[in-house]
JSON list of C-alpha atoms in Angstrom, two decimals:
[
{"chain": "A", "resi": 1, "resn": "UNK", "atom": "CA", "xyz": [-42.25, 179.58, -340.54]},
{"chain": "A", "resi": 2, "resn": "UNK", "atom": "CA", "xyz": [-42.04, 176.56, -338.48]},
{"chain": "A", "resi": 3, "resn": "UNK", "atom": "CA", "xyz": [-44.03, 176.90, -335.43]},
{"chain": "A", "resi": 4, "resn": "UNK", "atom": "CA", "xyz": [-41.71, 174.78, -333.26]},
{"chain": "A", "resi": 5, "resn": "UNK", "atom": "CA", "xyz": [-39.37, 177.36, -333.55]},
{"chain": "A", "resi": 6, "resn": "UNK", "atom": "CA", "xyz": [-41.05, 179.91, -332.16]},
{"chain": "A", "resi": 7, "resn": "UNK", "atom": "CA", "xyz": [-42.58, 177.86, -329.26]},
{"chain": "A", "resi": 8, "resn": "UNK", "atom": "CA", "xyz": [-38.96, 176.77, -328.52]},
{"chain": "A", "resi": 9, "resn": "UNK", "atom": "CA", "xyz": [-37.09, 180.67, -328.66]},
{"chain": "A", "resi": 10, "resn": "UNK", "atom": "CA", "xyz": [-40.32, 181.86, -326.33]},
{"chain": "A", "resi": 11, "resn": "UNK", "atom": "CA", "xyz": [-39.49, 178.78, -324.01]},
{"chain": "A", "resi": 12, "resn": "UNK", "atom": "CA", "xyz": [-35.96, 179.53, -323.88]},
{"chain": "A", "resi": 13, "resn": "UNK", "atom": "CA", "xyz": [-36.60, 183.50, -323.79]},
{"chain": "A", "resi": 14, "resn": "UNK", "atom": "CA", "xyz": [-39.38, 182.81, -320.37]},
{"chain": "A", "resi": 15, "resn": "UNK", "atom": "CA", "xyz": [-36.51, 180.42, -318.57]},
{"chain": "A", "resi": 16, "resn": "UNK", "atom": "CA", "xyz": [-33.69, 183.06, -319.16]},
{"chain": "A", "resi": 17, "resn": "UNK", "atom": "CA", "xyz": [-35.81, 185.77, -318.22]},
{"chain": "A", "resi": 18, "resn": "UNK", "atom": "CA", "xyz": [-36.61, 183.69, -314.51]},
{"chain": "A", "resi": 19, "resn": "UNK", "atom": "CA", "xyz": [-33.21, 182.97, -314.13]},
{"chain": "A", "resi": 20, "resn": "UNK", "atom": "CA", "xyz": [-31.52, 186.73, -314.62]},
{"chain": "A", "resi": 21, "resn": "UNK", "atom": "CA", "xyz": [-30.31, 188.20, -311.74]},
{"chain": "A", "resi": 22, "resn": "UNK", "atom": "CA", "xyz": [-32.19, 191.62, -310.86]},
{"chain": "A", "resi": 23, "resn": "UNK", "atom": "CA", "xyz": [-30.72, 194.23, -312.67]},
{"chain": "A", "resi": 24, "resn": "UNK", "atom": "CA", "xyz": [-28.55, 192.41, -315.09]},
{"chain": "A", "resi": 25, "resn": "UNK", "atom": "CA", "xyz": [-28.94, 192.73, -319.06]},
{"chain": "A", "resi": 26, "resn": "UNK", "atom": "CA", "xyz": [-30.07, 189.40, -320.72]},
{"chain": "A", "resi": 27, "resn": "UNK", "atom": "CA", "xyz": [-27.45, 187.25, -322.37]},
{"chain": "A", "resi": 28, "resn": "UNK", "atom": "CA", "xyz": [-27.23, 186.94, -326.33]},
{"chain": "A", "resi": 29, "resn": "UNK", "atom": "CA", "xyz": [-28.50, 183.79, -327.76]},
{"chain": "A", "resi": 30, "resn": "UNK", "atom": "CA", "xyz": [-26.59, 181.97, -330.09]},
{"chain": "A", "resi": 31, "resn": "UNK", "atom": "CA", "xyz": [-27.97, 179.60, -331.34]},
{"chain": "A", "resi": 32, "resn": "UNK", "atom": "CA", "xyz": [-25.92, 176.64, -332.58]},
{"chain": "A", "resi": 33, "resn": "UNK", "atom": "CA", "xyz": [-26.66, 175.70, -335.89]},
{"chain": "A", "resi": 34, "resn": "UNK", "atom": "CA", "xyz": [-24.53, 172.89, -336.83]},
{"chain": "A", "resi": 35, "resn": "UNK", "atom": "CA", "xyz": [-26.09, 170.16, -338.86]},
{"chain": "A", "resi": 36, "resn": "UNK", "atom": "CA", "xyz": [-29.19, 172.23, -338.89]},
{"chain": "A", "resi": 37, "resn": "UNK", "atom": "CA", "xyz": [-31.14, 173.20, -342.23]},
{"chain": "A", "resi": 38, "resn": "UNK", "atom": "CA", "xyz": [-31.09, 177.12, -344.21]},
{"chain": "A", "resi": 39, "resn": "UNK", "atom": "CA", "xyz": [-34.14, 177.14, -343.90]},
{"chain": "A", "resi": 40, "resn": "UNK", "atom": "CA", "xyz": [-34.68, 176.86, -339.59]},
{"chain": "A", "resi": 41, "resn": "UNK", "atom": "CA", "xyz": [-31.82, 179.79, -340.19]},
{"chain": "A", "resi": 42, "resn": "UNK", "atom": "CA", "xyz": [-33.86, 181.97, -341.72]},
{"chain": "A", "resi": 43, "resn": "UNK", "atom": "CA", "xyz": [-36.93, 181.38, -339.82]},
{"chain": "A", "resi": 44, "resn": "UNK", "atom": "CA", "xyz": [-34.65, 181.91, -336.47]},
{"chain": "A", "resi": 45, "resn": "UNK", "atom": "CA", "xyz": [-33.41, 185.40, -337.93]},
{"chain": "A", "resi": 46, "resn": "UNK", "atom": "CA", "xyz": [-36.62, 186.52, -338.50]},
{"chain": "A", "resi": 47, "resn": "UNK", "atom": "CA", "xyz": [-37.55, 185.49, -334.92]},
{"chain": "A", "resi": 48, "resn": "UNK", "atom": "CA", "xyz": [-35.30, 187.94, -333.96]},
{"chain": "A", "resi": 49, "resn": "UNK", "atom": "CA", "xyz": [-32.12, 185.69, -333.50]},
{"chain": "A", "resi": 50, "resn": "UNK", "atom": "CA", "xyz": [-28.97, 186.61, -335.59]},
{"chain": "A", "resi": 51, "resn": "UNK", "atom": "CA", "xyz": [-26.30, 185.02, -333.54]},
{"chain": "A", "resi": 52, "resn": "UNK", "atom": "CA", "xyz": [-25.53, 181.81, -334.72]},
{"chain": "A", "resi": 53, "resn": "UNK", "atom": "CA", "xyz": [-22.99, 179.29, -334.19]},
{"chain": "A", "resi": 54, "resn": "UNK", "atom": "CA", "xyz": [-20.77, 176.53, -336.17]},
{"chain": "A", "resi": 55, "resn": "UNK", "atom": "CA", "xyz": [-18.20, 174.06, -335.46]},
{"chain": "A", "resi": 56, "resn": "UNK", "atom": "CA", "xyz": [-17.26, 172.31, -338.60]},
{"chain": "A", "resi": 57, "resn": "UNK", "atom": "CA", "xyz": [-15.76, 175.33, -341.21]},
{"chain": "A", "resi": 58, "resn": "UNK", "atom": "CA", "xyz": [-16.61, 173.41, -344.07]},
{"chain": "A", "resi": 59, "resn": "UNK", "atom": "CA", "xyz": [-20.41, 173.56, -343.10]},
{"chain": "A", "resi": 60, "resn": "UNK", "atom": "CA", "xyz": [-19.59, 176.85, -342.04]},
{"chain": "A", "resi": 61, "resn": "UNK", "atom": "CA", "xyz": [-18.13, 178.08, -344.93]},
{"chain": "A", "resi": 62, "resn": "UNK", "atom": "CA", "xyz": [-21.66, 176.89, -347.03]},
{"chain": "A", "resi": 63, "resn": "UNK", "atom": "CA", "xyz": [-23.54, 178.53, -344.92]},
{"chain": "A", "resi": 64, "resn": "UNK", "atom": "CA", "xyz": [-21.94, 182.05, -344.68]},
{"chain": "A", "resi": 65, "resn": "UNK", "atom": "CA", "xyz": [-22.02, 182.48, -348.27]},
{"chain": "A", "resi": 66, "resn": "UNK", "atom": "CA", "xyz": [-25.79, 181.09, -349.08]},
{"chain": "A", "resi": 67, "resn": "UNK", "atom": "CA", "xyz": [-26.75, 183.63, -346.00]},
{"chain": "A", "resi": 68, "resn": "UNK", "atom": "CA", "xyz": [-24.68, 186.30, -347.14]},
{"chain": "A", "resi": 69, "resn": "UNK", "atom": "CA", "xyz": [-27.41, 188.75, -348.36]},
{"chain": "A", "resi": 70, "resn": "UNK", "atom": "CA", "xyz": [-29.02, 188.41, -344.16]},
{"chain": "A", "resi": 71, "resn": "UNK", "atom": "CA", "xyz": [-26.90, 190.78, -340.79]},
{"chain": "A", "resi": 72, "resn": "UNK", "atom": "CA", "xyz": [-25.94, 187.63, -339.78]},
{"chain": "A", "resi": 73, "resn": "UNK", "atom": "CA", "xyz": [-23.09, 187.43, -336.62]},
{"chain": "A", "resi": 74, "resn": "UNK", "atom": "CA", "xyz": [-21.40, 184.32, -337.28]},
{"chain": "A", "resi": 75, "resn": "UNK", "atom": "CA", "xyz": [-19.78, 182.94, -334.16]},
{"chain": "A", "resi": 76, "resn": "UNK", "atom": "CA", "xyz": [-17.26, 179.71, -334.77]},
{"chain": "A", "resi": 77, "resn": "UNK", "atom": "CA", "xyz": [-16.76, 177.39, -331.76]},
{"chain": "A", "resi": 78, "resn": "UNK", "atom": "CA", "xyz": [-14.91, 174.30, -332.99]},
{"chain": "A", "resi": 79, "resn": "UNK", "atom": "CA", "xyz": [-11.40, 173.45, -332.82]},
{"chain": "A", "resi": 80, "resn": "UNK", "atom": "CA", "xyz": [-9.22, 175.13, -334.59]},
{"chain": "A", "resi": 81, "resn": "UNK", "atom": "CA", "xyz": [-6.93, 174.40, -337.04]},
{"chain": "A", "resi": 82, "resn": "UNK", "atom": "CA", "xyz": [-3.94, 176.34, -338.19]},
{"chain": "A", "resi": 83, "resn": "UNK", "atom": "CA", "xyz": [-4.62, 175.05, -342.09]},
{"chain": "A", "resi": 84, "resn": "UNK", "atom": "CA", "xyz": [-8.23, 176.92, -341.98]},
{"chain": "A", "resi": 85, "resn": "UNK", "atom": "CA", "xyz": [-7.44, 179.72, -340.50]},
{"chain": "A", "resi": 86, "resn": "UNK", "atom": "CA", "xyz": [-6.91, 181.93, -343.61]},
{"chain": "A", "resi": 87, "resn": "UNK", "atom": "CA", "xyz": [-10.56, 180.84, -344.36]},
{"chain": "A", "resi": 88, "resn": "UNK", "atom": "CA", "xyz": [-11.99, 181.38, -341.14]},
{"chain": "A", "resi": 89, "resn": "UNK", "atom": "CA", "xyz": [-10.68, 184.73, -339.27]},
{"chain": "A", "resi": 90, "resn": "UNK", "atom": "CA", "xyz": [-12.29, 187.78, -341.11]},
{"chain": "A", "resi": 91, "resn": "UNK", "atom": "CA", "xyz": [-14.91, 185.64, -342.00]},
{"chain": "A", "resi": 92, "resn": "UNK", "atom": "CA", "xyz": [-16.67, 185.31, -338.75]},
{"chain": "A", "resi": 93, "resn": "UNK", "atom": "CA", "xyz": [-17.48, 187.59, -336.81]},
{"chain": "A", "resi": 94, "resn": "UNK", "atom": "CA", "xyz": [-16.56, 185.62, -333.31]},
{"chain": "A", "resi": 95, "resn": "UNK", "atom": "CA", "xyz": [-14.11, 182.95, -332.75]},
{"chain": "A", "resi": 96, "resn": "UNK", "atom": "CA", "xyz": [-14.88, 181.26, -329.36]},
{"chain": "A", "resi": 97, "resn": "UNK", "atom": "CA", "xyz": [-12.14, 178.62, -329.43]},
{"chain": "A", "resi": 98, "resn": "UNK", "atom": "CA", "xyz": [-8.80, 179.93, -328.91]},
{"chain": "A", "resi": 99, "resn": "UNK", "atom": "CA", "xyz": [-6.88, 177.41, -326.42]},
{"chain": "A", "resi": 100, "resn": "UNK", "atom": "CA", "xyz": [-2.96, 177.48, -327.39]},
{"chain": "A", "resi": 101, "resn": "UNK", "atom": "CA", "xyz": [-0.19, 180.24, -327.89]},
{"chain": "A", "resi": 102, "resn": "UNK", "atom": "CA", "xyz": [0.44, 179.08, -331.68]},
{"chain": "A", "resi": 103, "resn": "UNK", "atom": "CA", "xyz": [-3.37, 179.43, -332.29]},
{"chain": "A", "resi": 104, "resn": "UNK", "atom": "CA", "xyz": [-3.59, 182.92, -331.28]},
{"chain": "A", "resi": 105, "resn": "UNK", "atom": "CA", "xyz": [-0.21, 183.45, -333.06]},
{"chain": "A", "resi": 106, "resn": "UNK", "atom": "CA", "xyz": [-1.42, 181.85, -336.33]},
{"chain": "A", "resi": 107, "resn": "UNK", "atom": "CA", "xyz": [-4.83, 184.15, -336.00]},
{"chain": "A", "resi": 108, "resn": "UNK", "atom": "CA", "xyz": [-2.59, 187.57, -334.99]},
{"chain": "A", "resi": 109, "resn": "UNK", "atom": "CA", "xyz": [-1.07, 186.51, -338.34]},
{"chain": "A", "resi": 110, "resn": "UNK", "atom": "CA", "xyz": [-4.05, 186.05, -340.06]},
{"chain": "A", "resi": 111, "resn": "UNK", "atom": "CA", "xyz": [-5.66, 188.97, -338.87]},
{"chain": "A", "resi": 112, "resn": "UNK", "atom": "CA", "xyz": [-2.60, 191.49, -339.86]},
{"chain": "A", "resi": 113, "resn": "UNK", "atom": "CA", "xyz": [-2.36, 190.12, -343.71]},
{"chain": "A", "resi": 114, "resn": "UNK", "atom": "CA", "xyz": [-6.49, 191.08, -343.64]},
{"chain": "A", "resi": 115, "resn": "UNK", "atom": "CA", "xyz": [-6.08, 194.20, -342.65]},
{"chain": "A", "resi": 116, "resn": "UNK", "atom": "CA", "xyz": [-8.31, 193.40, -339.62]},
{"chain": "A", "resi": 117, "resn": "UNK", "atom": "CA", "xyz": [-9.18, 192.76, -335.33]},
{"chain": "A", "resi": 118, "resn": "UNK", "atom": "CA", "xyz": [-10.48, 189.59, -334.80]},
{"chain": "A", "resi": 119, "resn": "UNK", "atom": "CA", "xyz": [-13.13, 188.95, -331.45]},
{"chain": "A", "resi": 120, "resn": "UNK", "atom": "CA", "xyz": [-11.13, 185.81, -330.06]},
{"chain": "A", "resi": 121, "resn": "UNK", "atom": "CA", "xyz": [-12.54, 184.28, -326.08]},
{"chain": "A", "resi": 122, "resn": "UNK", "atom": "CA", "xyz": [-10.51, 182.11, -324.95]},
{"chain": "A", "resi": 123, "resn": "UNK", "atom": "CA", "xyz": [-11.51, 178.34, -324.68]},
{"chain": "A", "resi": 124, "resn": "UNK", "atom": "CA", "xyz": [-11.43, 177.41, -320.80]},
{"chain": "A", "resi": 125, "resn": "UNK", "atom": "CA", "xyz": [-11.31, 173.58, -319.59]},
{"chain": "A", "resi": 126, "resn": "UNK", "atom": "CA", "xyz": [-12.68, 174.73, -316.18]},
{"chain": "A", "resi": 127, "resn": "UNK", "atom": "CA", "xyz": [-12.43, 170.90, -314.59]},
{"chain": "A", "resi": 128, "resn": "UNK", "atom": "CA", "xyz": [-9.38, 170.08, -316.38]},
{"chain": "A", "resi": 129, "resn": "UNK", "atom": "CA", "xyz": [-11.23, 167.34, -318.33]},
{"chain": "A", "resi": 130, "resn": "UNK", "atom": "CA", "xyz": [-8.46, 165.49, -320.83]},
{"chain": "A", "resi": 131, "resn": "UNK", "atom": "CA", "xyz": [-11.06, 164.61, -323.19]},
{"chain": "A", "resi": 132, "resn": "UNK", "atom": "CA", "xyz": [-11.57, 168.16, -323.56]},
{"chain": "A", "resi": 133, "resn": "UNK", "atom": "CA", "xyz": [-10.42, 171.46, -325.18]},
{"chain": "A", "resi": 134, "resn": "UNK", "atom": "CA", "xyz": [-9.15, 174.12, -322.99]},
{"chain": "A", "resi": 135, "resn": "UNK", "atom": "CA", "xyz": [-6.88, 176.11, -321.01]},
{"chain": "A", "resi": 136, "resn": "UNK", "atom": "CA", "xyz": [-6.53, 175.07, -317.48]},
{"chain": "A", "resi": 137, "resn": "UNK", "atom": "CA", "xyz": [-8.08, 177.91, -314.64]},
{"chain": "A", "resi": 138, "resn": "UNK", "atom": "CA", "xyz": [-4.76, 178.24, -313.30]},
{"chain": "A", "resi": 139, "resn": "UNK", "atom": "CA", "xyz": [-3.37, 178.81, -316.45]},
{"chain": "A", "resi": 140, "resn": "UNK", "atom": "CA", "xyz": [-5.96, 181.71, -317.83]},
{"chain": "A", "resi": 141, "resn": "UNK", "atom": "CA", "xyz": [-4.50, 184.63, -316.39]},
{"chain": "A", "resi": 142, "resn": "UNK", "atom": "CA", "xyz": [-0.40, 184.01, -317.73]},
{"chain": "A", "resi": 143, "resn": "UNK", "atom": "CA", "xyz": [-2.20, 183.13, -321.38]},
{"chain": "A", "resi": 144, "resn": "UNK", "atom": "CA", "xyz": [-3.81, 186.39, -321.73]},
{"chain": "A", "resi": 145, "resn": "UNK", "atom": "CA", "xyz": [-0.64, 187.99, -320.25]},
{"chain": "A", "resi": 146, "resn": "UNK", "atom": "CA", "xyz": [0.81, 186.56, -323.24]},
{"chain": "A", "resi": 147, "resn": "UNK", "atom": "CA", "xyz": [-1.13, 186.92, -326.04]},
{"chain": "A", "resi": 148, "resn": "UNK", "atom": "CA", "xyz": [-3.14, 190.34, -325.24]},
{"chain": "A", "resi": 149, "resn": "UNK", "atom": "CA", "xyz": [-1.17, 192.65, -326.96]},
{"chain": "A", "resi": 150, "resn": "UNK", "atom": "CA", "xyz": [-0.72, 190.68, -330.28]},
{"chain": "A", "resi": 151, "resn": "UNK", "atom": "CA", "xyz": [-1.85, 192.93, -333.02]},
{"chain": "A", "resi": 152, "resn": "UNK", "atom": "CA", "xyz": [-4.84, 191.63, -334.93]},
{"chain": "A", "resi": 153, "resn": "UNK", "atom": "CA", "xyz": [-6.47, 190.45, -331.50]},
{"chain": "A", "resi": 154, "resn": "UNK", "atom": "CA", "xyz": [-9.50, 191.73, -329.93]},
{"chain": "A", "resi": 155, "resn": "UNK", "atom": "CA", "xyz": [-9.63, 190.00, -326.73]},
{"chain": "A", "resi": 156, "resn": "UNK", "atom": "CA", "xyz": [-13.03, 189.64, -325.44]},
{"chain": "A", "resi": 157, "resn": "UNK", "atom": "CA", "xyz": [-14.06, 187.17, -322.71]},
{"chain": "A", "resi": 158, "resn": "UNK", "atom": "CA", "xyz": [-14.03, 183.74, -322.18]},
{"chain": "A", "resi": 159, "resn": "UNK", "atom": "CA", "xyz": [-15.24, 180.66, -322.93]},
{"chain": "A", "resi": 160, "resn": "UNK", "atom": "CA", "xyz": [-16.54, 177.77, -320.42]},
{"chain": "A", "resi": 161, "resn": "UNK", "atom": "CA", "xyz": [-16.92, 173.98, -321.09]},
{"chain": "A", "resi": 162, "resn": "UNK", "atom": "CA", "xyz": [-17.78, 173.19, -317.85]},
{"chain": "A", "resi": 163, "resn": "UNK", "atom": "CA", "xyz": [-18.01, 168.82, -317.64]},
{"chain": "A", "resi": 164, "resn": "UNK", "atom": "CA", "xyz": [-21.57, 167.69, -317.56]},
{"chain": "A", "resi": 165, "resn": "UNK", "atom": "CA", "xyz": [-23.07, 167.25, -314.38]},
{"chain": "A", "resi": 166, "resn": "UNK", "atom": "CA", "xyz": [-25.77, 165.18, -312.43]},
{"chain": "A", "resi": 167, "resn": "UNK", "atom": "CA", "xyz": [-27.26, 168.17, -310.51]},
{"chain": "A", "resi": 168, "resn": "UNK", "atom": "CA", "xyz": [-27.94, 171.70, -310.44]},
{"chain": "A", "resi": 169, "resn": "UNK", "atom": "CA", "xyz": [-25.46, 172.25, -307.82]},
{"chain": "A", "resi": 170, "resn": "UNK", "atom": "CA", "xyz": [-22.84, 170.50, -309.12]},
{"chain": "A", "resi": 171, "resn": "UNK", "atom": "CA", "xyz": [-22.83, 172.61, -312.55]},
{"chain": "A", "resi": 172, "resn": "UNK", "atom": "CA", "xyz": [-23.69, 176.17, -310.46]},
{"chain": "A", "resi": 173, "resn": "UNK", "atom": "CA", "xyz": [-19.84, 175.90, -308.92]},
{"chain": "A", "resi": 174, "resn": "UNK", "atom": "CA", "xyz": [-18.56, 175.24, -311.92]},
{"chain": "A", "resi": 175, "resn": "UNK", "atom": "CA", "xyz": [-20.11, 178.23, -313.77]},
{"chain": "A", "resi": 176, "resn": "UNK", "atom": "CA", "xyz": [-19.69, 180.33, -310.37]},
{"chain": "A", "resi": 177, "resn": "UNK", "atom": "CA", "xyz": [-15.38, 179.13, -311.12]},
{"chain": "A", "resi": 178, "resn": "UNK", "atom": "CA", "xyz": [-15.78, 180.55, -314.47]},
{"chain": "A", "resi": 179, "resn": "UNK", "atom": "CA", "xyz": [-17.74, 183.64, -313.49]},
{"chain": "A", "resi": 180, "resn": "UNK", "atom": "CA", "xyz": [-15.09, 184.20, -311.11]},
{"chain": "A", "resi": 181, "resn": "UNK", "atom": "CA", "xyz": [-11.89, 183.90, -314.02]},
{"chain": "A", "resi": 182, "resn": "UNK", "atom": "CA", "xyz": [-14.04, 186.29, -315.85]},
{"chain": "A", "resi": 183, "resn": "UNK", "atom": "CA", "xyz": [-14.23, 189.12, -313.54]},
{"chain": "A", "resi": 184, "resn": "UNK", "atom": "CA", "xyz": [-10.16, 188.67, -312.61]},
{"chain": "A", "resi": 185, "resn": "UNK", "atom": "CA", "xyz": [-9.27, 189.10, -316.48]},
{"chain": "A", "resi": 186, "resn": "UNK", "atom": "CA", "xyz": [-12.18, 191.59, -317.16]},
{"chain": "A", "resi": 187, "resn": "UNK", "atom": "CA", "xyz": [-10.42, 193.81, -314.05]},
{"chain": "A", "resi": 188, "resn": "UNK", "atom": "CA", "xyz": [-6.68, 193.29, -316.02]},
{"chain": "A", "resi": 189, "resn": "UNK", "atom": "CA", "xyz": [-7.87, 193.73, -319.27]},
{"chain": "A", "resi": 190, "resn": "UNK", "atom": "CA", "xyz": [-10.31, 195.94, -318.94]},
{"chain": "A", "resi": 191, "resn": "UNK", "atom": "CA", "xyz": [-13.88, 196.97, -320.19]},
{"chain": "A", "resi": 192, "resn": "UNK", "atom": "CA", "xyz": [-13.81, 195.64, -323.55]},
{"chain": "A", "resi": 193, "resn": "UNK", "atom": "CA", "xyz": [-13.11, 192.35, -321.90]},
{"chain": "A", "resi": 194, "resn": "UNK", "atom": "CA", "xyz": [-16.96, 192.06, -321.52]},
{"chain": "A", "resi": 195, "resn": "UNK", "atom": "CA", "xyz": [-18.23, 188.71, -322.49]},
{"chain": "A", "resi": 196, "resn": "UNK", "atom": "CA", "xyz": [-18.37, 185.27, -320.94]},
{"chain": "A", "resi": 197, "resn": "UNK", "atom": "CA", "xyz": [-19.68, 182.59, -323.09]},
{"chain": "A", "resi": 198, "resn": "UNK", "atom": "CA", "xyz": [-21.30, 179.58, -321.10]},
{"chain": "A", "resi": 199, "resn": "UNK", "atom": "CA", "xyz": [-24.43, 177.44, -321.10]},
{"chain": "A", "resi": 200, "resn": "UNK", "atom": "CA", "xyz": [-25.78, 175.32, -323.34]},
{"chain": "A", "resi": 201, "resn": "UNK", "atom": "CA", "xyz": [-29.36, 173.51, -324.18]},
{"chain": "A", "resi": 202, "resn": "UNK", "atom": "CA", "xyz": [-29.15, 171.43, -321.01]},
{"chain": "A", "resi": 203, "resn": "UNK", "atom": "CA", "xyz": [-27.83, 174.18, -318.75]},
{"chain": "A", "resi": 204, "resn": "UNK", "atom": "CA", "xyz": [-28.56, 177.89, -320.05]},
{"chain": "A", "resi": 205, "resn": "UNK", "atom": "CA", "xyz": [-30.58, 179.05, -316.97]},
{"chain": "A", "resi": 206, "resn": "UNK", "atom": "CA", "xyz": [-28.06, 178.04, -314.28]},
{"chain": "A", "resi": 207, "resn": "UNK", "atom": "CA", "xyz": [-25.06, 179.83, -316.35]},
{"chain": "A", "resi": 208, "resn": "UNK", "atom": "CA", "xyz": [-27.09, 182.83, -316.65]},
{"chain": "A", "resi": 209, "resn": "UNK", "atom": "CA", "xyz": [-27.86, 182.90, -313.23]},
{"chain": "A", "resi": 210, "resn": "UNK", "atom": "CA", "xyz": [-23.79, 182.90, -312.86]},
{"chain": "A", "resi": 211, "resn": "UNK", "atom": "CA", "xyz": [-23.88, 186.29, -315.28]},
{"chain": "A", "resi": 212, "resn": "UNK", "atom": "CA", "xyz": [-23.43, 184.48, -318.74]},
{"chain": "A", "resi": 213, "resn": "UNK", "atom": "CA", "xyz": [-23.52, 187.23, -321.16]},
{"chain": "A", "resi": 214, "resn": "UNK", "atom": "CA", "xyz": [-23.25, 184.83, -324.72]},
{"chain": "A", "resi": 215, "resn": "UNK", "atom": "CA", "xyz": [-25.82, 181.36, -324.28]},
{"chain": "A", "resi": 216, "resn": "UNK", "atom": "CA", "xyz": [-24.77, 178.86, -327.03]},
{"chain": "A", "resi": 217, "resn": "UNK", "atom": "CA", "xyz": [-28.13, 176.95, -327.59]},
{"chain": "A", "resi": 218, "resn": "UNK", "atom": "CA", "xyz": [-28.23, 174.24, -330.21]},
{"chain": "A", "resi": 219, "resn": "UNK", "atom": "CA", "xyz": [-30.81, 171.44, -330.33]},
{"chain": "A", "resi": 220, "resn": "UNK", "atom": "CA", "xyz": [-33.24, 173.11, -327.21]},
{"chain": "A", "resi": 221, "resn": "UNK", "atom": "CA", "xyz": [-33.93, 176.41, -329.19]},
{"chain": "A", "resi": 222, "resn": "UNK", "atom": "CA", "xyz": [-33.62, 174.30, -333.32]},
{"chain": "A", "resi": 223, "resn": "UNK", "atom": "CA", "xyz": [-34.66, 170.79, -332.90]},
{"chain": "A", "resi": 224, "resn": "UNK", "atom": "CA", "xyz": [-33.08, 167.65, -333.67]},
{"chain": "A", "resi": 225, "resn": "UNK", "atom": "CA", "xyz": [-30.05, 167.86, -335.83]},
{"chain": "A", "resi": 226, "resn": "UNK", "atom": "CA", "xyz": [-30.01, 166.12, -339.12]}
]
């Protein structure tokens, strides 16, 4: 067991637990595992963790099957692209990424030939940053209205990159923007439109304070990537 780990997830667990607003149910880590060892997987699960995260399906891919025998939830947050996508829907259990019509098309697709629902959030570019992935804010609400009722889709929250910012306050609006695009598609869509994935290493406690329900830790919670 490597003790770093466990210092780190108690760290992480302490900050989150500050930050939650009274009354709210702590948000799921996921803890982002690209470029990171088996063997800081393992030691994670047995922590406790079982959420974790890729963004390259290759590495993905490698990892799924040598972890096969553990109750893994496998979340995938890269881009997406439409070649993979036999590989990767069905396989994970999450896909966080979903930004464009032909991408939830290609995964309604997907998902029908398998027989299967697969969780989707929708990627959200909440500044509008070009070097980013992402559906604009004003443009969340007509891209559910189009894609919700594609069979093979189990539309369940959102996704937030907010940009990186030089103070608290400056990141707090923009998770409070994407709390806010949460709770107008969660009253649309419904209950099972229930999770908002935002916050990362840098920024976890300030997006739960915003009512985060999925925190996608990487390097913070595992250490230096190799």
């Amino acid at each position: 067991m490597d003790g770093a780990l466990e210092k780190n997830l108690e760290r992480i667990q302490g900050n989150i637990a500050k930050a939650l607003p009274k009354g709210c149910k702590p948000p799921r880590i996921v803890a982002v595992s690209k470029h990171q060892p088996i063997e800081k997987i393992k030691d994670l699960y047995e922590l406790g963790i079982h959420d974790f995260a890729e963004n390259y399906w290759q590495e993905a891919a490698e990892k799924i099957e040598t972890l096969k025998g553990l109750d893994i939830t496998w979340h995938f947050i890269g881009s997406l692209q439409r070649k993979k996508m036999k590989d990767i829907v069905g396989t994970v259990d999450w896909i966080h990424s979903m930004d464009r019509i032909e991408v939830a098309e290609k995964i309604s697709e997907v998902a029908q030939e398998k027989g299967l629902r697969q969780k989707v959030l929708l990627q959200v570019n909440v500044a509008g940053e070009l070097s980013k992935m992402g559906i604009p804010p004003k443009e969340v609400m007509i891209f559910l209205h189009q894609v919700h009722r594609l069979p093979g889709l189990e539309i369940r929250g959102l996704m937030v990159f907010p940009p990186l910012c030089q103070n608290d306050e400056e990141s707090l609006k923009w998770f409070e923007e994407g709390r806010q695009l949460f709770e107008l598609a969660h009253k649309h869509f419904g209950p099972n439109f229930s999770e908002l994935s935002m916050g990362t290493s840098h920024d976890y406690a300030l997006a739960t304070q915003k009512g985060a329900t999925m925190l996608r830790i990487g390097e913070s919670l595992m250490g230096v990537r190799i």
